[in-house]
Amino acid sequence: MAACEGPTLDPATAALIAGLRTDLAASMSDLAASHAHNAMLKDALADADAAREAMRQRAATAQLEAAAWQAVVAAELNASESDAEHHQQQATTAQLEAAARHAVVALEVRQVEQQAEASLQEAFEARVRGGLMQAELG
């Protein structure tokens, strides 16, 4: 009956196999953590993309508002020649306000783009680390 039990490993080989199993479990745990981190980075990147799109929409809205202001001011100029100087001042003010809003929105869009680029870099680095860990396991 003892012949059915299979070969017996010497203690050194058994210890080596146990150590390798422990190392494999730790590597798999690290890989799972890397996958979770990658998922988190993908979510952050999606959030950054959404924020960038919102900023672009805000910039477009600001440009439309500026165009509307210019159209209103132009109509007022045509309606009354006696108030032409006053309306020109309003047009200049509206254009300056629109330019200021556009500059602020452009800065906000650039900031969001920089955050998205940082998220992309972080995601790339995490993928590289994950690939290195997979290469070590494989």
GROMACS .gro file of C-alpha atoms in nm:
model
  138
    1MET     CA    1   0.000   0.000   0.000
    2ALA     CA    2   0.286   0.238   0.065
    3ALA     CA    3   0.376   0.229  -0.306
    4CYS     CA    4   0.054   0.420  -0.397
    5GLU     CA    5   0.152   0.732  -0.206
    6GLY     CA    6   0.396   0.856  -0.472
    7PRO     CA    7   0.754   0.979  -0.440
    8THR     CA    8   0.860   1.157  -0.124
    9LEU     CA    9   1.042   1.489  -0.160
   10ASP     CA   10   1.353   1.557   0.038
   11PRO     CA   11   1.313   1.841   0.294
   12ALA     CA   12   1.525   2.090   0.093
   13THR     CA   13   1.314   2.043  -0.221
   14ALA     CA   14   0.991   2.066  -0.022
   15ALA     CA   15   1.115   2.388   0.143
   16LEU     CA   16   1.214   2.529  -0.197
   17ILE     CA   17   0.869   2.450  -0.340
   18ALA     CA   18   0.699   2.607  -0.037
   19GLY     CA   19   0.914   2.920  -0.079
   20LEU     CA   20   0.830   2.940  -0.449
   21ARG     CA   21   0.460   2.907  -0.370
   22THR     CA   22   0.490   3.189  -0.116
   23ASP     CA   23   0.675   3.407  -0.370
   24LEU     CA   24   0.411   3.328  -0.633
   25ALA     CA   25   0.128   3.421  -0.395
   26ALA     CA   26   0.301   3.750  -0.310
   27SER     CA   27   0.361   3.827  -0.679
   28MET     CA   28  -0.003   3.751  -0.762
   29SER     CA   29  -0.112   3.981  -0.479
   30ASP     CA   30   0.116   4.256  -0.615
   31LEU     CA   31  -0.025   4.201  -0.963
   32ALA     CA   32  -0.382   4.225  -0.834
   33ALA     CA   33  -0.291   4.549  -0.656
   34SER     CA   34  -0.138   4.679  -0.979
   35HIS     CA   35  -0.457   4.593  -1.170
   36ALA     CA   36  -0.665   4.774  -0.908
   37HIS     CA   37  -0.434   5.076  -0.930
   38ASN     CA   38  -0.463   5.072  -1.311
   39ALA     CA   39  -0.842   5.068  -1.282
   40MET     CA   40  -0.827   5.363  -1.044
   41LEU     CA   41  -0.601   5.551  -1.286
   42LYS     CA   42  -0.839   5.477  -1.574
   43ASP     CA   43  -1.124   5.621  -1.367
   44ALA     CA   44  -0.914   5.929  -1.287
   45LEU     CA   45  -0.829   5.968  -1.654
   46ALA     CA   46  -1.196   5.940  -1.749
   47ASP     CA   47  -1.277   6.206  -1.487
   48ALA     CA   48  -1.003   6.431  -1.624
   49ASP     CA   49  -1.132   6.381  -1.979
   50ALA     CA   50  -1.484   6.470  -1.865
   51ALA     CA   51  -1.355   6.780  -1.688
   52ARG     CA   52  -1.158   6.883  -1.996
   53GLU     CA   53  -1.469   6.840  -2.212
   54ALA     CA   54  -1.670   7.049  -1.965
   55MET     CA   55  -1.405   7.322  -1.984
   56ARG     CA   56  -1.414   7.312  -2.364
   57GLN     CA   57  -1.793   7.344  -2.356
   58ARG     CA   58  -1.756   7.635  -2.116
   59ALA     CA   59  -1.512   7.802  -2.355
   60ALA     CA   60  -1.753   7.750  -2.645
   61THR     CA   61  -2.037   7.897  -2.437
   62ALA     CA   62  -1.823   8.198  -2.347
   63GLN     CA   63  -1.743   8.252  -2.714
   64LEU     CA   64  -2.112   8.230  -2.804
   65GLU     CA   65  -2.197   8.476  -2.528
   66ALA     CA   66  -1.931   8.714  -2.657
   67ALA     CA   67  -2.067   8.685  -3.010
   68ALA     CA   68  -2.419   8.749  -2.881
   69TRP     CA   69  -2.300   9.055  -2.692
   70GLN     CA   70  -2.130   9.184  -3.004
   71ALA     CA   71  -2.446   9.127  -3.208
   72VAL     CA   72  -2.661   9.309  -2.951
   73VAL     CA   73  -2.421   9.600  -2.938
   74ALA     CA   74  -2.405   9.617  -3.318
   75ALA     CA   75  -2.786   9.625  -3.338
   76GLU     CA   76  -2.798   9.903  -3.081
   77LEU     CA   77  -2.542  10.100  -3.280
   78ASN     CA   78  -2.755  10.073  -3.593
   79ALA     CA   79  -3.071  10.175  -3.405
   80SER     CA   80  -2.945  10.508  -3.283
   81GLU     CA   81  -2.669  10.713  -3.444
   82SER     CA   82  -2.691  10.974  -3.168
   83ASP     CA   83  -2.586  10.712  -2.910
   84ALA     CA   84  -2.308  10.571  -3.128
   85GLU     CA   85  -2.025  10.669  -2.897
   86HIS     CA   86  -2.201  10.524  -2.592
   87HIS     CA   87  -2.268  10.197  -2.775
   88GLN     CA   88  -1.910  10.179  -2.896
   89GLN     CA   89  -1.797  10.198  -2.535
   90GLN     CA   90  -2.037   9.917  -2.450
   91ALA     CA   91  -1.905   9.710  -2.740
   92THR     CA   92  -1.548   9.765  -2.628
   93THR     CA   93  -1.640   9.673  -2.272
   94ALA     CA   94  -1.825   9.362  -2.389
   95GLN     CA   95  -1.531   9.260  -2.605
   96LEU     CA   96  -1.289   9.313  -2.318
   97GLU     CA   97  -1.513   9.112  -2.085
   98ALA     CA   98  -1.546   8.836  -2.344
   99ALA     CA   99  -1.170   8.830  -2.399
  100ALA     CA  100  -1.114   8.810  -2.024
  101ARG     CA  101  -1.367   8.525  -1.988
  102HIS     CA  102  -1.210   8.347  -2.283
  103ALA     CA  103  -0.862   8.381  -2.129
  104VAL     CA  104  -0.982   8.244  -1.795
  105VAL     CA  105  -1.154   7.949  -1.961
  106ALA     CA  106  -0.846   7.882  -2.175
  107LEU     CA  107  -0.633   7.872  -1.860
  108GLU     CA  108  -0.879   7.635  -1.694
  109VAL     CA  109  -0.883   7.410  -2.001
  110ARG     CA  110  -0.502   7.403  -2.006
  111GLN     CA  111  -0.493   7.313  -1.637
  112VAL     CA  112  -0.735   7.025  -1.694
  113GLU     CA  113  -0.530   6.910  -1.993
  114GLN     CA  114  -0.215   6.914  -1.780
  115GLN     CA  115  -0.393   6.709  -1.514
  116ALA     CA  116  -0.506   6.464  -1.781
  117GLU     CA  117  -0.151   6.438  -1.915
  118ALA     CA  118  -0.024   6.369  -1.563
  119SER     CA  119  -0.289   6.098  -1.524
  120LEU     CA  120  -0.188   5.947  -1.858
  121GLN     CA  121   0.178   5.943  -1.748
  122GLU     CA  122   0.085   5.782  -1.417
  123ALA     CA  123  -0.128   5.522  -1.596
  124PHE     CA  124   0.157   5.447  -1.837
  125GLU     CA  125   0.403   5.403  -1.552
  126ALA     CA  126   0.161   5.173  -1.372
  127ARG     CA  127   0.115   4.967  -1.688
  128VAL     CA  128   0.493   4.942  -1.729
  129ARG     CA  129   0.527   4.824  -1.369
  130GLY     CA  130   0.245   4.574  -1.425
  131GLY     CA  131   0.414   4.450  -1.742
  132LEU     CA  132   0.744   4.409  -1.560
  133MET     CA  133   0.573   4.212  -1.283
  134GLN     CA  134   0.400   3.991  -1.539
  135ALA     CA  135   0.731   3.938  -1.717
  136GLU     CA  136   0.891   3.833  -1.389
  137LEU     CA  137   0.606   3.591  -1.324
  138GLY     CA  138   0.595   3.460  -1.678
   0.00000   0.00000   0.00000
